[in-house]
């Protein structure tokens, strides 16, 4: 599709059609002259892969779970957010969109269909029903603050065009899982608008291990297990969480206790 080569005038532009951008588009008071720009050829690519493709949207005890941050501000902020938007609010919001949910014996909440794509589809239909102009394969490559709003440069089909908007909402995700469209450009946009970006650390990463012993365990899962990792520099680290053995080592361990763990280094691991 060709878009206006002259400067388009919008009221609100949402950058990113992931979980936050789609949810926001369903919740806006008005969708008048609202456009959602998504660089991928479909929305919700990452959302559709969450929870091993089953969509673990929350936990029945989510608001009681302790949240961590390296700064007191971050700790307070995450606590305030969870208090404001607890697990019940999220469950009700998805149920209003027609997604039936159920919890497993570990209080993890999923769509009854156990398909994360059910979450994406429900949001996609709701956004379309609200008349939001969703533009796929549309990458925002520049964002500037101007008088009375913002100017965005959008790349689509190898060409660029510009949009002037009164409001812009940055829902372009973080830096995790680049293959889903999130390469960290959101941080650059935020920085360009005067926001401060704190240091970034991987917090839930794969551990690449010496596979001599773990290769034969591929596919085995240990719920809430303990693991001791010996890093190449000789450091020993104890980790807890769900352990899934893979052909490269161990998948998805929380390493908030040790942010220096790199996903590229070869690590030895033993689980218990
Ligand atoms: C493998 C995996 C499993 C996960 N499992 C779970 C789980 O079970 N439960 C859970 O709660 N969370 C899970 N998460 C985390 C969860 O997926 C994220 O917290 C959530 O998707 C973040 O939503 P978001 O809208 O902020 O960002 P994203 O979903 O990343 O969406 C951002 C969107 O912005 C688009 N975008 C980026 N830059 C631009 C640009 N310049 N122009 C236009 N579009 C742009 C991207 O293409 C992307 O579609 C998982 C994450 C991964 C990677």
CSV table of C-alpha atoms and ligand atoms in Angstrom, one decimal:
chain,number,residue,atom,x,y,z
A,1,UNK,CA,0.0,0.0,0.0
A,2,UNK,CA,1.2,3.6,-0.8
A,3,UNK,CA,1.0,6.1,2.0
A,4,UNK,CA,0.8,9.9,1.6
A,5,UNK,CA,4.2,11.3,0.6
A,6,UNK,CA,3.2,14.7,2.1
A,7,UNK,CA,3.3,15.1,5.8
A,8,UNK,CA,0.3,13.2,7.3
A,9,UNK,CA,-1.4,14.8,10.3
A,10,UNK,CA,-2.3,12.4,13.1
A,11,UNK,CA,-3.5,12.8,16.6
A,12,UNK,CA,-1.8,9.7,18.1
A,13,UNK,CA,0.9,7.4,16.8
A,14,UNK,CA,1.7,4.2,18.6
A,15,UNK,CA,5.1,2.8,17.7
A,16,UNK,CA,5.1,-1.0,18.0
A,17,UNK,CA,2.4,-3.6,17.7
A,18,UNK,CA,3.5,-5.9,20.5
A,19,UNK,CA,1.7,-6.6,23.8
A,20,UNK,CA,1.8,-3.1,25.0
A,21,UNK,CA,1.0,-1.3,21.7
A,22,UNK,CA,-1.9,-3.6,21.0
A,23,UNK,CA,-3.3,-3.3,24.5
A,24,UNK,CA,-3.0,0.4,24.5
A,25,UNK,CA,-4.9,0.6,21.2
A,26,UNK,CA,-7.8,-1.3,22.7
A,27,UNK,CA,-7.9,1.1,25.7
A,28,UNK,CA,-7.6,4.6,24.2
A,29,UNK,CA,-10.5,6.9,24.9
A,30,UNK,CA,-10.6,7.9,21.3
A,31,UNK,CA,-9.0,6.3,18.2
A,32,UNK,CA,-9.6,9.3,16.0
A,33,UNK,CA,-6.7,9.8,13.6
A,34,UNK,CA,-4.7,7.0,15.5
A,35,UNK,CA,-2.2,4.9,13.7
A,36,UNK,CA,-0.2,1.9,15.0
A,37,UNK,CA,3.1,1.3,13.2
A,38,UNK,CA,4.7,-2.1,13.3
A,39,UNK,CA,8.0,-3.0,11.6
A,40,UNK,CA,7.2,-6.7,11.2
A,41,UNK,CA,4.7,-8.1,8.7
A,42,UNK,CA,2.4,-9.0,11.5
A,43,UNK,CA,1.6,-7.8,15.0
A,44,UNK,CA,2.4,-9.6,18.3
A,45,UNK,CA,5.2,-11.8,17.0
A,46,UNK,CA,6.9,-11.9,20.4
A,47,UNK,CA,3.6,-12.2,22.3
A,48,UNK,CA,2.7,-15.2,20.2
A,49,UNK,CA,5.9,-17.0,21.3
A,50,UNK,CA,5.6,-16.3,25.0
A,51,UNK,CA,5.5,-19.1,27.6
A,52,UNK,CA,6.8,-21.6,25.1
A,53,UNK,CA,4.0,-20.7,22.7
A,54,UNK,CA,1.4,-21.2,25.4
A,55,UNK,CA,1.1,-17.6,26.7
A,56,UNK,CA,1.8,-17.5,30.4
A,57,UNK,CA,0.2,-14.1,31.0
A,58,UNK,CA,0.4,-13.8,34.7
A,59,UNK,CA,0.5,-15.8,38.0
A,60,UNK,CA,-2.3,-16.0,40.6
A,61,UNK,CA,0.2,-14.6,43.2
A,62,UNK,CA,1.7,-12.0,40.9
A,63,UNK,CA,1.1,-9.0,43.1
A,64,UNK,CA,2.6,-10.8,46.1
A,65,UNK,CA,5.8,-11.7,44.3
A,66,UNK,CA,8.8,-9.6,45.2
A,67,UNK,CA,10.2,-7.4,42.4
A,68,UNK,CA,13.8,-6.5,42.0
A,69,UNK,CA,15.6,-3.5,40.7
A,70,UNK,CA,19.2,-2.2,41.1
A,71,UNK,CA,17.8,1.2,42.1
A,72,UNK,CA,15.3,2.2,44.9
A,73,UNK,CA,13.4,4.2,42.3
A,74,UNK,CA,13.0,1.1,40.0
A,75,UNK,CA,12.0,-1.1,43.0
A,76,UNK,CA,9.3,1.4,44.0
A,77,UNK,CA,8.2,1.9,40.4
A,78,UNK,CA,7.8,-1.9,39.7
A,79,UNK,CA,5.9,-2.3,43.0
A,80,UNK,CA,3.5,0.6,42.2
A,81,UNK,CA,2.9,-0.7,38.7
A,82,UNK,CA,2.0,-4.2,40.0
A,83,UNK,CA,-0.2,-2.7,42.7
A,84,UNK,CA,-2.0,-0.7,40.1
A,85,UNK,CA,-2.3,-3.5,37.5
A,86,UNK,CA,-2.5,-6.7,39.5
A,87,UNK,CA,-3.2,-10.2,38.1
A,88,UNK,CA,-7.0,-9.7,38.5
A,89,UNK,CA,-7.0,-6.6,36.2
A,90,UNK,CA,-5.1,-8.5,33.5
A,91,UNK,CA,-7.3,-11.5,33.7
A,92,UNK,CA,-10.5,-9.4,33.5
A,93,UNK,CA,-9.1,-7.4,30.6
A,94,UNK,CA,-8.4,-10.6,28.6
A,95,UNK,CA,-11.7,-12.2,29.6
A,96,UNK,CA,-13.5,-9.0,28.3
A,97,UNK,CA,-11.7,-9.6,25.0
A,98,UNK,CA,-13.1,-13.1,24.9
A,99,UNK,CA,-10.1,-15.1,26.0
A,100,UNK,CA,-10.9,-17.8,28.6
A,101,UNK,CA,-8.1,-18.3,31.1
A,102,UNK,CA,-7.1,-21.1,33.4
A,103,UNK,CA,-4.2,-21.6,35.9
A,104,UNK,CA,-2.0,-24.7,36.3
A,105,UNK,CA,-1.0,-26.3,39.6
A,106,UNK,CA,1.8,-23.7,39.9
A,107,UNK,CA,-0.6,-20.8,39.7
A,108,UNK,CA,0.6,-19.9,36.2
A,109,UNK,CA,-2.3,-18.4,34.1
A,110,UNK,CA,-2.7,-19.3,30.4
A,111,UNK,CA,-5.4,-19.1,27.8
A,112,UNK,CA,-7.5,-22.3,28.1
A,113,UNK,CA,-6.4,-23.2,24.5
A,114,UNK,CA,-2.8,-23.1,25.7
A,115,UNK,CA,-2.0,-21.0,22.6
A,116,UNK,CA,-0.3,-17.7,23.0
A,117,UNK,CA,-1.6,-16.8,19.6
A,118,UNK,CA,-5.1,-16.6,21.1
A,119,UNK,CA,-3.9,-13.6,23.1
A,120,UNK,CA,-2.5,-11.9,19.9
A,121,UNK,CA,-5.7,-12.7,17.9
A,122,UNK,CA,-8.0,-11.3,20.6
A,123,UNK,CA,-6.0,-8.1,20.7
A,124,UNK,CA,-5.7,-7.8,17.0
A,125,UNK,CA,-9.5,-8.2,16.5
A,126,UNK,CA,-10.2,-5.7,19.2
A,127,UNK,CA,-7.8,-3.1,17.7
A,128,UNK,CA,-9.4,-3.5,14.3
A,129,UNK,CA,-12.9,-3.2,15.8
A,130,UNK,CA,-11.9,0.1,17.3
A,131,UNK,CA,-10.9,1.4,13.9
A,132,UNK,CA,-7.2,1.9,14.6
A,133,UNK,CA,-5.2,2.2,11.4
A,134,UNK,CA,-2.6,-0.6,11.8
A,135,UNK,CA,0.3,-0.4,9.3
A,136,UNK,CA,2.5,-3.4,9.0
A,137,UNK,CA,6.1,-3.6,7.6
A,138,UNK,CA,6.3,0.1,8.7
A,139,UNK,CA,9.5,0.8,10.6
A,140,UNK,CA,9.9,4.1,12.4
A,141,UNK,CA,13.5,5.2,11.6
A,142,UNK,CA,13.4,8.7,13.1
A,143,UNK,CA,11.5,10.5,15.8
A,144,UNK,CA,11.8,14.2,16.6
A,145,UNK,CA,10.1,16.5,19.0
A,146,UNK,CA,8.8,19.6,17.2
A,147,UNK,CA,6.5,22.5,18.1
A,148,UNK,CA,3.0,21.1,18.8
A,149,UNK,CA,4.0,17.5,18.7
A,150,UNK,CA,6.4,15.1,17.0
A,151,UNK,CA,7.6,14.2,13.5
A,152,UNK,CA,8.2,10.6,12.6
A,153,UNK,CA,10.0,9.2,9.5
A,154,UNK,CA,8.5,5.8,8.5
A,155,UNK,CA,10.1,3.3,6.1
A,156,UNK,CA,7.7,1.2,4.2
A,157,UNK,CA,8.3,-0.9,1.0
A,158,UNK,CA,11.8,0.7,0.6
A,159,UNK,CA,10.4,4.2,0.7
A,160,UNK,CA,10.1,6.8,3.5
A,161,UNK,CA,7.3,9.2,4.4
A,162,UNK,CA,6.6,11.5,7.3
A,163,UNK,CA,3.9,11.8,9.9
A,164,UNK,CA,3.2,14.8,12.2
A,165,UNK,CA,1.4,13.7,15.4
A,166,UNK,CA,0.2,15.5,18.5
A,167,UNK,CA,1.0,12.4,20.7
A,168,UNK,CA,3.4,9.5,20.3
A,169,UNK,CA,3.5,6.4,22.5
A,170,UNK,CA,6.6,4.4,22.4
A,171,UNK,CA,5.7,0.7,22.7
A,172,UNK,CA,8.7,-0.6,20.7
A,173,UNK,CA,9.9,-3.0,23.3
A,174,UNK,CA,13.3,-3.6,24.8
A,175,UNK,CA,16.3,-5.4,23.4
A,176,UNK,CA,15.5,-9.0,24.1
A,177,UNK,CA,15.0,-11.4,21.2
A,178,UNK,CA,16.0,-9.3,18.2
A,179,UNK,CA,14.3,-11.8,15.8
A,180,UNK,CA,10.9,-10.5,17.0
A,181,UNK,CA,11.7,-6.9,15.9
A,182,UNK,CA,13.2,-5.5,19.1
A,183,UNK,CA,16.7,-4.3,18.5
A,184,UNK,CA,16.9,-1.6,21.1
A,185,UNK,CA,15.9,1.3,18.9
A,186,UNK,CA,13.2,2.2,21.4
A,187,UNK,CA,16.0,3.2,23.8
A,188,UNK,CA,17.6,5.5,21.2
A,189,UNK,CA,14.2,7.2,20.6
A,190,UNK,CA,13.6,7.6,24.3
A,191,UNK,CA,17.2,9.0,24.7
A,192,UNK,CA,16.6,11.4,21.8
A,193,UNK,CA,13.6,12.8,23.6
A,194,UNK,CA,15.6,13.5,26.8
A,195,UNK,CA,14.9,10.3,28.8
A,196,UNK,CA,17.7,8.6,30.8
A,197,UNK,CA,18.4,5.0,30.0
A,198,UNK,CA,19.8,2.9,32.8
A,199,UNK,CA,22.5,0.2,32.2
A,200,UNK,CA,21.0,-2.9,30.5
A,201,UNK,CA,21.7,-6.4,31.7
A,202,UNK,CA,20.3,-9.8,30.5
A,203,UNK,CA,18.0,-11.1,33.2
A,204,UNK,CA,16.6,-14.3,31.7
A,205,UNK,CA,19.1,-16.0,29.4
A,206,UNK,CA,20.1,-19.3,27.9
A,207,UNK,CA,23.2,-20.8,29.3
A,208,UNK,CA,25.6,-22.3,26.7
A,209,UNK,CA,27.4,-25.1,28.4
A,210,UNK,CA,29.9,-27.8,27.7
A,211,UNK,CA,27.4,-30.2,26.1
A,212,UNK,CA,29.3,-33.4,26.6
A,213,UNK,CA,27.0,-34.4,29.5
A,214,UNK,CA,23.9,-32.3,28.8
A,215,UNK,CA,23.2,-33.2,25.2
A,216,UNK,CA,21.6,-36.5,26.0
A,217,UNK,CA,19.3,-34.7,28.4
A,218,UNK,CA,17.8,-32.6,25.6
A,219,UNK,CA,14.0,-32.0,26.1
A,220,UNK,CA,14.0,-32.9,29.9
A,221,UNK,CA,12.4,-30.3,32.1
A,222,UNK,CA,12.9,-29.8,35.8
A,223,UNK,CA,10.3,-27.5,37.5
A,224,UNK,CA,11.8,-25.1,40.0
A,225,UNK,CA,15.1,-26.8,40.0
A,226,UNK,CA,18.5,-25.7,41.3
A,227,UNK,CA,21.6,-25.4,39.2
A,228,UNK,CA,25.2,-24.7,39.9
A,229,UNK,CA,27.1,-23.1,37.0
A,230,UNK,CA,30.9,-22.9,36.7
A,231,UNK,CA,31.8,-20.0,34.5
A,232,UNK,CA,34.9,-19.9,32.3
A,233,UNK,CA,36.7,-17.7,34.8
A,234,UNK,CA,36.2,-20.3,37.5
A,235,UNK,CA,33.4,-18.5,39.3
A,236,UNK,CA,30.6,-20.7,40.8
A,237,UNK,CA,27.1,-19.4,40.6
A,238,UNK,CA,23.9,-21.0,42.1
A,239,UNK,CA,20.7,-20.4,40.2
A,240,UNK,CA,17.0,-21.4,40.7
A,241,UNK,CA,14.2,-21.7,38.3
A,242,UNK,CA,12.7,-24.0,35.6
A,243,UNK,CA,15.5,-25.9,33.9
A,244,UNK,CA,15.0,-27.1,30.3
A,245,UNK,CA,17.9,-29.0,28.8
A,246,UNK,CA,18.6,-28.1,25.2
A,247,UNK,CA,21.2,-29.0,22.5
A,248,UNK,CA,23.2,-26.0,23.5
A,249,UNK,CA,22.9,-26.3,27.3
A,250,UNK,CA,20.1,-25.0,29.5
A,251,UNK,CA,17.3,-22.7,28.5
A,252,UNK,CA,15.8,-19.6,30.2
A,253,UNK,CA,17.6,-19.4,33.6
A,254,UNK,CA,17.0,-16.2,35.7
A,255,UNK,CA,20.4,-14.7,36.3
A,256,UNK,CA,19.5,-11.6,38.3
A,257,UNK,CA,21.9,-12.7,41.0
A,258,UNK,CA,24.8,-12.6,38.5
A,259,UNK,CA,24.2,-10.2,35.6
A,260,UNK,CA,27.7,-10.8,34.1
A,261,UNK,CA,26.7,-14.2,32.7
A,262,UNK,CA,27.0,-14.0,29.0
A,263,UNK,CA,25.0,-16.0,26.5
A,264,UNK,CA,28.1,-16.6,24.4
A,265,UNK,CA,30.5,-18.0,26.9
A,266,UNK,CA,30.8,-21.7,27.4
A,267,UNK,CA,29.7,-22.6,30.9
A,268,UNK,CA,29.6,-25.9,32.8
A,269,UNK,CA,26.3,-26.6,34.6
A,270,UNK,CA,25.0,-29.3,36.8
A,271,UNK,CA,21.4,-29.5,38.0
A,272,UNK,CA,19.8,-30.9,41.1
B,1,LIG,C1,11.0,-16.2,24.3
B,1,LIG,C2,10.2,-15.3,25.2
B,1,LIG,C3,9.3,-15.9,26.1
B,1,LIG,C4,8.6,-15.1,26.9
B,1,LIG,N1,7.6,-15.6,27.8
B,1,LIG,C5,6.9,-14.8,28.6
B,1,LIG,C6,5.8,-15.4,29.4
B,1,LIG,O1,5.6,-16.6,29.4
B,1,LIG,N2,5.1,-14.6,30.2
B,1,LIG,C7,5.3,-13.2,30.2
B,1,LIG,O2,4.6,-12.5,30.9
B,1,LIG,N3,6.3,-12.6,29.4
B,1,LIG,C8,7.0,-13.4,28.6
B,1,LIG,N4,8.0,-12.9,27.8
B,1,LIG,C9,8.2,-11.4,27.9
B,1,LIG,C10,7.1,-10.7,27.0
B,1,LIG,O3,7.1,-11.3,25.8
B,1,LIG,C11,7.5,-9.2,26.9
B,1,LIG,O4,7.6,-8.7,28.2
B,1,LIG,C12,6.4,-8.5,26.1
B,1,LIG,O5,6.3,-9.1,24.8
B,1,LIG,C13,6.8,-7.0,25.9
B,1,LIG,O6,5.8,-6.4,25.2
B,1,LIG,P1,6.2,-5.0,24.5
B,1,LIG,O7,4.9,-4.6,23.8
B,1,LIG,O8,6.8,-4.1,25.5
B,1,LIG,O9,7.3,-5.3,23.5
B,1,LIG,P2,7.3,-6.3,22.2
B,1,LIG,O10,6.3,-7.4,22.4
B,1,LIG,O11,8.7,-6.7,22.0
B,1,LIG,O12,6.7,-5.4,21.0
B,1,LIG,C14,7.5,-4.3,20.5
B,1,LIG,C15,7.1,-4.2,19.1
B,1,LIG,O13,7.6,-3.0,18.5
B,1,LIG,C16,8.1,-3.3,17.2
B,1,LIG,N5,9.1,-2.3,16.9
B,1,LIG,C17,10.3,-2.1,17.4
B,1,LIG,N6,11.0,-1.1,16.9
B,1,LIG,C18,10.2,-0.6,16.0
B,1,LIG,C19,10.3,0.5,15.1
B,1,LIG,N7,11.4,1.3,15.0
B,1,LIG,N8,9.2,0.8,14.2
B,1,LIG,C20,8.1,0.1,14.3
B,1,LIG,N9,7.9,-1.0,15.1
B,1,LIG,C21,8.9,-1.3,16.0
B,1,LIG,C22,8.6,-4.7,17.3
B,1,LIG,O14,8.7,-5.3,16.0
B,1,LIG,C23,7.6,-5.4,18.2
B,1,LIG,O15,6.6,-6.0,17.5
B,1,LIG,C24,8.8,-13.7,26.9
B,1,LIG,C25,9.7,-13.1,26.0
B,1,LIG,C26,10.4,-13.9,25.2
B,1,LIG,C27,11.4,-13.3,24.2
